[in-house]
Coordinates of N, CA and C in Angstrom, one line a residue:
M5 N 77.3 120.3 110.9 CA 78.8 120.5 110.7 C 79.5 120.5 112.1
S6 N 79.3 119.4 112.9 CA 79.8 119.4 114.2 C 80.3 118.0 114.6
R7 N 80.8 117.2 113.6 CA 81.2 115.8 113.9 C 82.5 115.8 114.7
L8 N 83.2 116.9 114.8 CA 84.4 116.9 115.6 C 84.3 118.1 116.6
K9 N 83.1 118.4 117.1 CA 82.9 119.5 118.0 C 83.7 119.3 119.2
D10 N 84.5 120.4 119.6 CA 85.3 120.5 120.8 C 86.5 119.5 120.8
K11 N 86.8 118.9 119.6 CA 88.0 118.1 119.5 C 89.2 118.9 119.1
V12 N 90.4 118.4 119.4 CA 91.6 119.0 119.0 C 92.5 118.1 118.2
A13 N 92.9 118.5 117.0 CA 93.7 117.6 116.1 C 95.1 118.2 115.8
I14 N 96.1 117.4 115.7 CA 97.3 117.7 115.1 C 97.4 117.1 113.7
I15 N 97.7 117.9 112.7 CA 97.7 117.5 111.3 C 99.1 117.9 110.7
T16 N 99.9 116.9 110.3 CA 101.2 117.2 109.7 C 101.0 117.3 108.2
G17 N 102.0 118.0 107.6 CA 101.9 118.3 106.1 C 100.7 119.0 105.7
A18 N 100.3 120.0 106.5 CA 99.0 120.6 106.3 C 99.0 121.9 105.6
A19 N 100.1 122.3 105.0 CA 100.2 123.6 104.3 C 99.6 123.6 102.9
R20 N 99.4 122.4 102.3 CA 98.7 122.3 101.0 C 98.2 120.8 100.8
G21 N 97.6 120.6 99.7 CA 97.1 119.3 99.3 C 96.2 118.6 100.3
Q22 N 96.4 117.3 100.5 CA 95.5 116.6 101.4 C 95.5 117.1 102.8
G23 N 96.7 117.6 103.3 CA 96.7 118.1 104.7 C 95.9 119.3 104.8
E24 N 96.1 120.2 103.9 CA 95.3 121.5 103.9 C 93.8 121.2 103.9
A25 N 93.4 120.3 102.9 CA 92.0 120.0 102.8 C 91.4 119.4 104.1
T26 N 92.2 118.6 104.7 CA 91.8 117.9 106.0 C 91.7 118.9 107.1
A27 N 92.7 119.8 107.2 CA 92.6 120.9 108.2 C 91.4 121.7 108.1
R28 N 91.1 122.1 106.9 CA 89.9 123.0 106.6 C 88.6 122.2 106.9
L29 N 88.5 120.9 106.6 CA 87.3 120.2 106.8 C 87.1 119.9 108.3
F30 N 88.2 119.6 109.0 CA 88.1 119.3 110.5 C 87.7 120.6 111.2
A31 N 88.2 121.7 110.8 CA 87.9 123.0 111.4 C 86.4 123.3 111.2
A32 N 85.9 123.0 109.9 CA 84.5 123.3 109.6 C 83.6 122.4 110.4
E33 N 84.1 121.2 110.9 CA 83.3 120.3 111.7 C 83.5 120.5 113.2
G34 N 84.1 121.7 113.6 CA 84.1 122.1 115.0 C 85.4 121.8 115.7
C35 N 86.4 121.4 115.0 CA 87.7 120.9 115.6 C 88.7 122.1 115.6
A36 N 89.5 122.2 116.7 CA 90.6 123.0 116.7 C 91.8 122.3 116.1
V37 N 92.6 122.9 115.2 CA 93.6 122.2 114.5 C 95.0 122.9 114.7
V38 N 96.0 122.0 115.0 CA 97.4 122.5 115.1 C 98.0 121.9 113.8
M39 N 98.4 122.8 112.9 CA 98.9 122.4 111.6 C 100.4 122.5 111.5
T40 N 101.0 121.5 111.0 CA 102.5 121.6 110.9 C 102.9 121.3 109.5
D41 N 104.1 121.9 109.1 CA 104.7 121.7 107.8 C 106.0 122.4 107.8
L42 N 106.8 122.1 106.8 CA 108.0 122.9 106.6 C 107.8 124.1 105.7
L43 N 106.7 124.2 105.0 CA 106.3 125.3 104.1 C 105.7 126.4 105.0
E44 N 106.5 127.3 105.5 CA 106.1 128.3 106.5 C 105.0 129.3 106.0
A45 N 105.3 129.9 104.8 CA 104.4 130.9 104.3 C 103.0 130.3 104.0
E46 N 103.0 129.1 103.3 CA 101.8 128.5 103.0 C 101.0 128.1 104.3
G47 N 101.8 127.5 105.2 CA 101.1 127.0 106.5 C 100.5 128.2 107.2
E48 N 101.2 129.3 107.4 CA 100.7 130.4 108.1 C 99.5 131.0 107.4
A49 N 99.5 131.0 106.1 CA 98.3 131.5 105.3 C 97.1 130.7 105.5
V50 N 97.3 129.4 105.5 CA 96.1 128.5 105.7 C 95.6 128.6 107.1
A51 N 96.4 128.6 108.1 CA 96.0 128.8 109.5 C 95.3 130.1 109.7
S52 N 95.8 131.1 109.1 CA 95.2 132.5 109.2 C 93.8 132.5 108.6
S53 N 93.7 131.8 107.5 CA 92.4 131.8 106.8 C 91.3 131.0 107.5
I54 N 91.8 130.0 108.3 CA 90.8 129.2 109.1 C 90.3 130.0 110.3
G55 N 91.2 130.7 110.9 CA 90.8 131.5 112.0 C 91.4 131.2 113.4
D56 N 90.7 131.6 114.4 CA 91.3 131.5 115.8 C 91.5 130.0 116.3
R57 N 90.8 129.1 115.7 CA 90.8 127.7 116.1 C 91.9 127.0 115.4
A58 N 92.8 127.7 114.7 CA 93.9 127.0 114.0 C 95.2 127.7 114.4
R59 N 96.2 126.8 114.5 CA 97.6 127.3 114.8 C 98.5 126.6 113.8
Y60 N 99.6 127.3 113.4 CA 100.6 126.7 112.5 C 101.9 126.7 113.2
L61 N 102.7 125.6 113.1 CA 104.0 125.5 113.6 C 104.9 124.8 112.6
R62 N 106.0 125.4 112.3 CA 107.0 124.7 111.5 C 107.5 123.5 112.2
Q63 N 107.5 122.4 111.4 CA 108.0 121.1 112.1 C 108.7 120.2 111.1
D64 N 109.8 119.7 111.6 CA 110.5 118.5 110.9 C 109.9 117.3 111.7
V65 N 109.1 116.5 111.0 CA 108.5 115.4 111.7 C 109.5 114.3 112.1
S66 N 110.7 114.4 111.7 CA 111.7 113.4 112.1 C 112.4 113.8 113.4
S67 N 112.0 115.0 113.9 CA 112.7 115.5 115.1 C 111.8 115.3 116.4
E68 N 112.3 114.6 117.3 CA 111.6 114.4 118.6 C 111.3 115.8 119.3
A69 N 112.3 116.6 119.2 CA 112.2 118.0 119.8 C 111.0 118.7 119.2
D70 N 110.9 118.7 117.9 CA 109.9 119.3 117.2 C 108.5 118.8 117.5
W71 N 108.4 117.4 117.7 CA 107.2 116.8 118.1 C 106.8 117.3 119.5
A72 N 107.8 117.4 120.4 CA 107.5 117.9 121.8 C 106.9 119.4 121.7
N73 N 107.5 120.2 120.8 CA 107.0 121.5 120.6 C 105.5 121.6 120.1
V74 N 105.2 120.7 119.2 CA 103.9 120.6 118.6 C 102.9 120.2 119.7
V75 N 103.2 119.2 120.5 CA 102.3 118.8 121.5 C 102.2 119.9 122.6
D76 N 103.2 120.6 122.9 CA 103.2 121.7 123.9 C 102.2 122.8 123.3
L77 N 102.3 123.1 122.0 CA 101.4 124.1 121.5 C 100.0 123.7 121.5
A78 N 99.7 122.4 121.2 CA 98.3 122.0 121.3 C 97.8 122.1 122.7
L79 N 98.6 121.7 123.7 CA 98.1 121.7 125.0 C 98.0 123.1 125.6
S80 N 98.9 124.0 125.2 CA 98.8 125.4 125.7 C 97.7 126.2 125.0
A81 N 97.5 125.9 123.7 CA 96.4 126.6 123.0 C 95.1 126.1 123.2
F82 N 95.0 124.7 123.3 CA 93.6 124.1 123.3 C 93.4 123.1 124.4
G83 N 94.4 122.7 125.2 CA 94.3 121.9 126.4 C 94.3 120.4 126.2
K84 N 94.4 119.9 125.0 CA 94.4 118.4 124.9 C 94.7 118.1 123.4
V85 N 94.8 116.8 123.2 CA 95.0 116.2 121.8 C 94.1 115.1 121.7
D86 N 93.1 115.2 120.8 CA 92.1 114.1 120.6 C 92.5 113.3 119.3
I87 N 93.1 114.0 118.4 CA 93.3 113.4 117.1 C 94.7 113.6 116.6
L88 N 95.3 112.6 116.1 CA 96.6 112.8 115.3 C 96.4 112.3 113.9
L89 N 96.7 113.2 113.0 CA 96.6 112.8 111.6 C 98.0 113.0 111.0
N90 N 98.7 111.8 110.8 CA 100.0 111.8 110.2 C 99.9 111.8 108.7
N91 N 100.2 113.0 108.1 CA 100.0 113.1 106.6 C 101.3 113.4 105.9
A92 N 102.3 114.1 106.6 CA 103.5 114.5 105.9 C 104.2 113.3 105.3
A93 N 104.7 113.5 104.0 CA 105.4 112.5 103.3 C 106.2 113.0 102.1
I94 N 107.2 112.3 101.7 CA 107.9 112.6 100.5 C 108.0 111.4 99.7
A95 N 108.3 111.5 98.4 CA 108.4 110.4 97.4 C 109.7 110.4 96.7
H96 N 110.1 109.3 96.1 CA 111.3 109.1 95.3 C 111.0 108.2 94.2
F97 N 111.0 108.7 93.0 CA 110.7 107.8 91.8 C 112.0 107.4 91.1
A98 N 112.3 106.1 91.2 CA 113.5 105.6 90.6 C 113.5 104.1 90.7
A99 N 114.2 103.4 89.7 CA 114.4 102.0 89.8 C 115.2 101.7 91.1
I100 N 115.1 100.4 91.6 CA 115.7 100.1 92.9 C 117.3 100.2 92.7
E101 N 117.8 99.9 91.5 CA 119.3 100.0 91.4 C 119.7 101.5 91.3
D102 N 118.8 102.4 91.0 CA 119.1 103.8 91.0 C 118.7 104.5 92.3
T103 N 118.3 103.7 93.3 CA 117.9 104.3 94.6 C 119.0 104.0 95.6
S104 N 119.6 105.0 96.1 CA 120.7 104.8 97.0 C 120.2 104.6 98.4
K105 N 121.2 104.1 99.2 CA 120.8 103.9 100.6 C 120.4 105.2 101.3
D106 N 121.0 106.3 100.9 CA 120.7 107.6 101.4 C 119.2 108.0 101.0
D107 N 118.9 107.7 99.8 CA 117.5 107.9 99.3 C 116.5 107.2 100.2
L108 N 116.8 105.9 100.4 CA 115.9 105.1 101.2 C 115.8 105.6 102.6
V109 N 116.9 105.9 103.2 CA 116.9 106.4 104.6 C 116.2 107.7 104.7
R110 N 116.3 108.6 103.7 CA 115.6 109.9 103.7 C 114.1 109.7 103.7
L111 N 113.6 108.7 102.9 CA 112.2 108.5 102.9 C 111.7 107.8 104.1
L112 N 112.4 106.8 104.6 CA 112.0 106.2 105.9 C 112.0 107.1 107.0
T113 N 112.9 108.1 107.1 CA 113.0 109.0 108.2 C 111.8 109.9 108.2
V114 N 111.3 110.4 107.1 CA 110.1 111.2 107.1 C 108.8 110.4 107.1
N115 N 108.7 109.4 106.3 CA 107.5 108.7 106.1 C 107.1 107.7 107.1
V116 N 108.1 107.1 107.8 CA 107.8 106.1 108.8 C 108.3 106.6 110.2
V117 N 109.5 107.0 110.3 CA 110.0 107.5 111.6 C 109.1 108.7 112.0
G118 N 108.8 109.6 111.1 CA 108.0 110.8 111.4 C 106.7 110.4 112.0
Q119 N 106.0 109.4 111.5 CA 104.7 109.0 112.0 C 104.9 108.3 113.4
Y120 N 105.9 107.5 113.4 CA 106.2 106.7 114.7 C 106.4 107.7 115.8
L121 N 107.2 108.8 115.6 CA 107.5 109.8 116.6 C 106.2 110.5 117.0
G122 N 105.4 110.8 116.0 CA 104.1 111.5 116.3 C 103.2 110.7 117.2
I123 N 103.1 109.4 116.9 CA 102.3 108.5 117.8 C 102.9 108.4 119.2
K124 N 104.3 108.3 119.2 CA 104.9 108.2 120.5 C 104.7 109.4 121.4
A125 N 104.6 110.6 120.7 CA 104.4 111.8 121.4 C 103.0 112.0 122.0
V126 N 102.0 111.5 121.2 CA 100.6 111.8 121.7 C 99.9 110.6 122.4
L127 N 100.4 109.4 122.1 CA 99.7 108.2 122.7 C 99.6 108.2 124.2
P128 N 100.6 108.6 125.0 CA 100.5 108.7 126.4 C 99.3 109.6 126.9
L129 N 99.2 110.7 126.2 CA 98.1 111.7 126.5 C 96.7 111.0 126.2
M130 N 96.6 110.3 125.1 CA 95.4 109.7 124.7 C 95.0 108.6 125.7
K131 N 96.1 107.8 126.1 CA 95.8 106.7 127.0 C 95.3 107.2 128.3
R132 N 95.9 108.3 128.8 CA 95.5 108.9 130.1 C 94.0 109.4 130.0
A133 N 93.7 110.0 128.8 CA 92.3 110.5 128.6 C 91.4 109.4 128.3
R134 N 91.9 108.2 128.0 CA 91.1 107.1 127.6 C 90.2 107.4 126.3
T135 N 90.8 108.1 125.4 CA 90.1 108.4 124.2 C 91.1 109.0 123.2
G136 N 90.9 108.7 121.9 CA 91.8 109.3 120.9 C 91.7 108.5 119.6
S137 N 92.0 109.2 118.5 CA 92.0 108.6 117.2 C 93.3 109.0 116.4
I138 N 94.0 108.0 116.0 CA 95.2 108.2 115.2 C 94.9 107.8 113.7
V139 N 95.1 108.7 112.8 CA 94.9 108.4 111.4 C 96.2 108.6 110.7
N140 N 96.7 107.5 110.1 CA 98.0 107.5 109.4 C 97.7 107.4 107.9
I141 N 98.2 108.4 107.2 CA 98.1 108.4 105.8 C 99.2 107.5 105.2
S142 N 98.8 106.4 104.6 CA 99.7 105.5 103.9 C 99.5 105.8 102.4
S143 N 99.2 104.8 101.6 CA 99.1 105.0 100.2 C 98.5 103.7 99.5
V144 N 98.0 103.9 98.3 CA 97.6 102.7 97.6 C 98.9 101.8 97.4
D145 N 100.1 102.4 97.5 CA 101.3 101.7 97.4 C 101.7 101.0 98.7
G146 N 100.9 101.1 99.7 CA 101.0 100.3 100.9 C 100.1 99.1 100.9
L147 N 99.5 98.9 99.7 CA 98.6 97.8 99.5 C 99.1 96.9 98.4
R148 N 100.1 97.3 97.7 CA 100.6 96.6 96.5 C 102.1 97.1 96.2
G149 N 102.7 96.5 95.3 CA 104.0 97.0 94.8 C 103.9 97.8 93.5
T150 N 104.8 98.7 93.3 CA 104.8 99.6 92.2 C 106.2 99.7 91.6
T151 N 106.3 99.5 90.3 CA 107.6 99.7 89.6 C 108.1 101.1 89.8
G152 N 109.4 101.2 90.2 CA 110.0 102.6 90.4 C 109.7 103.3 91.7
L153 N 109.0 102.6 92.6 CA 108.7 103.2 93.9 C 109.1 102.3 95.0
S154 N 110.2 101.6 94.9 CA 110.6 100.6 95.9 C 110.7 101.2 97.3
A155 N 111.4 102.4 97.4 CA 111.6 103.0 98.7 C 110.3 103.5 99.3
Y156 N 109.5 104.2 98.4 CA 108.2 104.7 98.8 C 107.3 103.6 99.3
D157 N 107.3 102.5 98.5 CA 106.4 101.4 98.9 C 106.8 100.8 100.2
A158 N 108.1 100.6 100.4 CA 108.6 100.1 101.7 C 108.1 101.0 102.9
C159 N 108.1 102.3 102.7 CA 107.6 103.2 103.7 C 106.1 103.0 104.0
K160 N 105.4 103.0 102.9 CA 103.9 102.9 103.0 C 103.4 101.6 103.5
W161 N 104.1 100.5 103.2 CA 103.8 99.2 103.9 C 104.2 99.3 105.3
G162 N 105.2 100.0 105.7 CA 105.6 100.1 107.1 C 104.6 100.9 107.9
V163 N 104.0 101.9 107.3 CA 102.9 102.7 107.9 C 101.7 101.8 108.2
R164 N 101.4 100.9 107.3 CA 100.3 100.0 107.4 C 100.5 99.1 108.6
G165 N 101.7 98.5 108.7 CA 102.0 97.6 109.8 C 102.1 98.4 111.2
L166 N 102.7 99.5 111.2 CA 102.7 100.4 112.4 C 101.3 100.6 112.9
T167 N 100.4 101.0 112.0 CA 99.1 101.3 112.4 C 98.4 100.2 113.1
K168 N 98.6 99.0 112.6 CA 97.9 97.8 113.2 C 98.5 97.5 114.6
A169 N 99.8 97.7 114.8 CA 100.4 97.5 116.1 C 99.9 98.5 117.1
V170 N 99.8 99.8 116.6 CA 99.3 100.9 117.5 C 97.8 100.6 117.9
A171 N 97.0 100.1 116.9 CA 95.6 99.8 117.2 C 95.5 98.8 118.3
L172 N 96.4 97.8 118.3 CA 96.4 96.8 119.4 C 96.8 97.4 120.7
E173 N 97.8 98.2 120.7 CA 98.3 98.8 122.0 C 97.3 99.8 122.5
G174 N 96.6 100.5 121.6 CA 95.6 101.5 122.1 C 94.3 101.0 122.5
A175 N 93.9 99.8 122.0 CA 92.5 99.3 122.2 C 92.1 99.3 123.6
P176 N 92.9 98.8 124.6 CA 92.4 98.8 126.0 C 92.1 100.2 126.5
F177 N 92.6 101.2 125.9 CA 92.4 102.6 126.4 C 91.5 103.4 125.5
N178 N 90.7 102.7 124.6 CA 89.8 103.4 123.7 C 90.5 104.4 122.8
V179 N 91.7 104.0 122.4 CA 92.5 104.8 121.4 C 92.5 104.0 120.1
R180 N 92.0 104.6 119.1 CA 91.9 103.9 117.8 C 93.0 104.3 116.9
A181 N 93.4 103.4 116.0 CA 94.4 103.8 114.9 C 94.0 103.1 113.6
N182 N 94.0 103.9 112.6 CA 93.6 103.4 111.2 C 94.5 104.0 110.2
S183 N 94.6 103.3 109.0 CA 95.4 103.9 107.9 C 94.5 104.2 106.7
V184 N 94.8 105.3 106.1 CA 94.1 105.7 104.8 C 95.1 105.5 103.7
H185 N 94.6 105.0 102.6 CA 95.4 104.6 101.5 C 95.0 105.3 100.2
P186 N 95.4 106.6 100.0 CA 95.0 107.3 98.8 C 95.7 106.8 97.6
G187 N 95.0 106.9 96.5 CA 95.5 106.5 95.2 C 96.1 107.8 94.5
A188 N 95.8 108.0 93.3 CA 96.2 109.1 92.5 C 95.3 110.3 92.9
I189 N 95.9 111.3 93.7 CA 95.1 112.4 94.2 C 95.8 113.7 93.6
D190 N 94.9 114.6 93.2 CA 95.4 115.9 92.6 C 96.1 116.8 93.6
T191 N 97.3 116.5 93.9 CA 98.1 117.3 94.8 C 99.4 117.6 94.0
P192 N 100.3 118.5 94.6 CA 101.5 118.8 94.0 C 102.5 117.6 93.8
M193 N 102.3 116.5 94.6 CA 103.1 115.3 94.5 C 102.8 114.6 93.1
L194 N 101.5 114.6 92.8 CA 101.1 113.9 91.6 C 101.1 114.8 90.4
N195 N 100.7 116.0 90.6 CA 100.5 117.0 89.5 C 101.2 118.3 89.8
P196 N 102.6 118.2 89.8 CA 103.4 119.4 90.1 C 103.2 120.6 89.2
A197 N 102.8 120.4 88.0 CA 102.6 121.5 87.1 C 101.2 122.1 87.3
G198 N 100.4 121.5 88.1 CA 99.1 122.1 88.4 C 98.1 122.0 87.2
A199 N 98.2 121.0 86.3 CA 97.4 120.9 85.2 C 95.9 120.9 85.6
S200 N 95.0 121.6 84.9 CA 93.6 121.7 85.3 C 92.9 120.4 84.8
D201 N 93.4 119.8 83.8 CA 92.8 118.5 83.3 C 93.7 117.4 83.6
T202 N 93.2 116.6 84.6 CA 94.0 115.4 85.0 C 93.6 114.1 84.4
T203 N 92.7 114.2 83.5 CA 92.2 113.0 82.8 C 93.3 112.2 82.2
P204 N 94.3 112.8 81.5 CA 95.4 112.1 80.9 C 96.2 111.3 82.0
I205 N 96.3 111.9 83.2 CA 97.0 111.2 84.2 C 96.3 109.9 84.6
A206 N 94.9 110.0 84.8 CA 94.1 108.9 85.2 C 94.2 107.8 84.1
T207 N 94.1 108.2 82.9 CA 94.1 107.3 81.7 C 95.5 106.6 81.7
G208 N 96.6 107.3 81.8 CA 97.9 106.7 81.8 C 98.1 105.8 82.9
L209 N 97.5 106.0 84.1 CA 97.7 105.1 85.2 C 96.8 103.9 85.2
G210 N 95.8 104.0 84.3 CA 94.8 102.9 84.3 C 93.9 102.8 85.5
I211 N 93.4 104.0 86.0 CA 92.5 104.0 87.1 C 91.1 103.6 86.7
P212 N 90.6 102.6 87.3 CA 89.3 102.1 86.8 C 88.2 103.1 86.8
S213 N 88.1 104.0 87.8 CA 87.1 105.1 87.9 C 87.3 106.1 86.8
G214 N 88.4 106.1 86.1 CA 88.6 107.0 85.0 C 89.0 108.5 85.4
R215 N 89.2 108.7 86.7 CA 89.6 110.0 87.1 C 90.5 110.0 88.3
V216 N 91.2 111.1 88.4 CA 92.1 111.4 89.6 C 91.2 111.9 90.8
G217 N 91.6 111.4 92.0 CA 90.8 111.9 93.1 C 91.2 113.3 93.6
Q218 N 90.3 113.8 94.4 CA 90.5 115.2 95.0 C 90.9 115.1 96.4
P219 N 91.7 116.1 96.9 CA 92.1 116.1 98.3 C 90.9 116.0 99.3
A220 N 89.8 116.7 98.9 CA 88.7 116.7 99.8 C 88.1 115.3 100.0
E221 N 88.3 114.4 99.0 CA 87.8 113.0 99.1 C 88.6 112.2 100.1
V222 N 89.9 112.5 100.2 CA 90.7 111.8 101.2 C 90.4 112.4 102.6
A223 N 90.2 113.7 102.6 CA 89.9 114.4 103.9 C 88.6 113.8 104.5
A224 N 87.6 113.6 103.6 CA 86.3 113.0 104.1 C 86.5 111.7 104.8
V225 N 87.3 110.8 104.2 CA 87.6 109.5 104.9 C 88.3 109.7 106.2
S226 N 89.3 110.6 106.2 CA 90.0 110.9 107.5 C 89.0 111.5 108.5
L227 N 88.1 112.3 108.1 CA 87.0 112.8 109.0 C 86.2 111.7 109.7
F228 N 85.8 110.7 108.8 CA 85.1 109.6 109.4 C 85.9 108.8 110.4
L229 N 87.1 108.5 110.1 CA 87.9 107.8 111.1 C 88.3 108.6 112.3
A230 N 88.4 109.9 112.2 CA 88.7 110.7 113.4 C 87.4 110.9 114.3
S231 N 86.3 110.8 113.7 CA 85.0 111.1 114.4 C 84.5 109.9 115.2
D232 N 83.5 110.1 116.0 CA 82.9 109.1 116.8 C 82.0 108.2 115.9
D233 N 81.8 108.5 114.7 CA 81.1 107.6 113.8 C 81.9 106.3 113.6
A234 N 83.2 106.4 113.8 CA 84.1 105.2 113.6 C 84.5 104.7 114.9
S235 N 83.6 104.8 115.9 CA 84.0 104.4 117.3 C 84.4 103.0 117.5
Y236 N 84.0 102.1 116.6 CA 84.4 100.7 116.7 C 85.3 100.2 115.5
V237 N 85.9 101.2 114.9 CA 86.8 100.9 113.8 C 88.2 101.2 114.2
S238 N 89.0 100.2 114.3 CA 90.4 100.3 114.6 C 91.3 99.2 114.0
G239 N 92.4 99.6 113.5 CA 93.3 98.6 112.8 C 92.8 98.4 111.4
A240 N 92.0 99.3 110.9 CA 91.5 99.1 109.5 C 92.3 99.9 108.5
E241 N 92.2 99.5 107.3 CA 92.9 100.2 106.2 C 91.8 100.6 105.1
L242 N 91.7 101.8 104.8 CA 90.7 102.3 103.8 C 91.3 102.8 102.6
A243 N 91.1 102.2 101.4 CA 91.6 102.7 100.2 C 90.7 103.8 99.6
V244 N 91.3 104.9 99.2 CA 90.6 106.0 98.5 C 91.2 106.2 97.2
D245 N 90.9 105.3 96.2 CA 91.7 105.2 95.0 C 90.9 104.9 93.7
G246 N 89.6 105.0 93.8 CA 88.8 104.8 92.6 C 88.9 103.3 92.0
A247 N 89.1 102.4 92.9 CA 89.2 100.9 92.7 C 90.5 100.6 92.1
W248 N 91.5 101.5 92.2 CA 92.8 101.2 91.6 C 93.5 100.0 92.2
S249 N 93.4 99.8 93.5 CA 94.0 98.7 94.2 C 93.2 97.4 94.2
A250 N 92.0 97.5 93.6 CA 91.1 96.3 93.6 C 91.6 95.2 92.7
G251 N 92.4 95.5 91.7 CA 92.9 94.4 90.8 C 93.2 94.9 89.5
L252 N 93.4 94.0 88.5 CA 93.8 94.4 87.2 C 92.6 94.9 86.5
N253 N 92.7 96.1 85.8 CA 91.6 96.7 85.1 C 91.6 96.2 83.7
T254 N 90.9 95.1 83.5 CA 90.9 94.5 82.1 C 89.6 94.9 81.4
N255 N 89.7 95.3 80.1 CA 88.5 95.7 79.4 C 87.7 94.4 79.0
I256 N 86.4 94.4 79.5 CA 85.6 93.3 79.4 C 85.2 93.0 77.9
E257 N 85.0 94.1 77.1 CA 84.7 94.0 75.7 C 85.8 93.2 75.0
K258 N 87.1 93.5 75.3 CA 88.1 92.8 74.7 C 88.1 91.3 75.0
L259 N 87.7 91.0 76.3 CA 87.6 89.6 76.7 C 86.6 88.8 75.9
D260 N 85.5 89.5 75.5 CA 84.4 88.9 74.7 C 84.8 88.6 73.2
D261 N 85.9 89.3 72.7 CA 86.3 89.1 71.3 C 86.8 87.7 71.0

């Protein structure tokens, strides 16, 4: 349990769901974690439960000043930044004609600008150190289009393109950038009521694997990309979606009829 031994990571949206799972896994693998979120009580509780190698800071990811504060905390507490995991995001479910310009701008500001500013804040440090891993959480909806998610899809495709540009800029300095594309994951965004049985959700969405994913499964992929195991992986996009983005899930038995 030392794949990130002596590394330091900044993880946004870390108070719950995928971000929390990732912070806990990274810490268990030897990493110091600076966790950020707008959910102060939850963020403080998670950091406290992880222990001395975790810090929580309230952050609006769309604020350059807040990003400067986060980097300052990482440097003052742990001396460096090896990993940036951009996880914070919001969604908006509506047909495009029912999605206002303000709705679109709100999503872009958090989901794309927030990641852009995070990269801008840490990349100079990583370049100087000539090492670093940036993991941007996109979505299965950054690999395809989805009815009722036009604004969200635009953001997640934007994250995918941003990641590839950063991978190119970082490559001469041994700084890697990759995107993770989760599908239906059992988090408050997908399952706000906290239903214990998510099978009906998976069935309704037509997920080929027949089940909803767990935050720990996304965290495990992020761990791989953050670690030296992925030392020659940059500019990649990894789907964590139970084959949901692989194509149309057609019943073979019906085709035989």
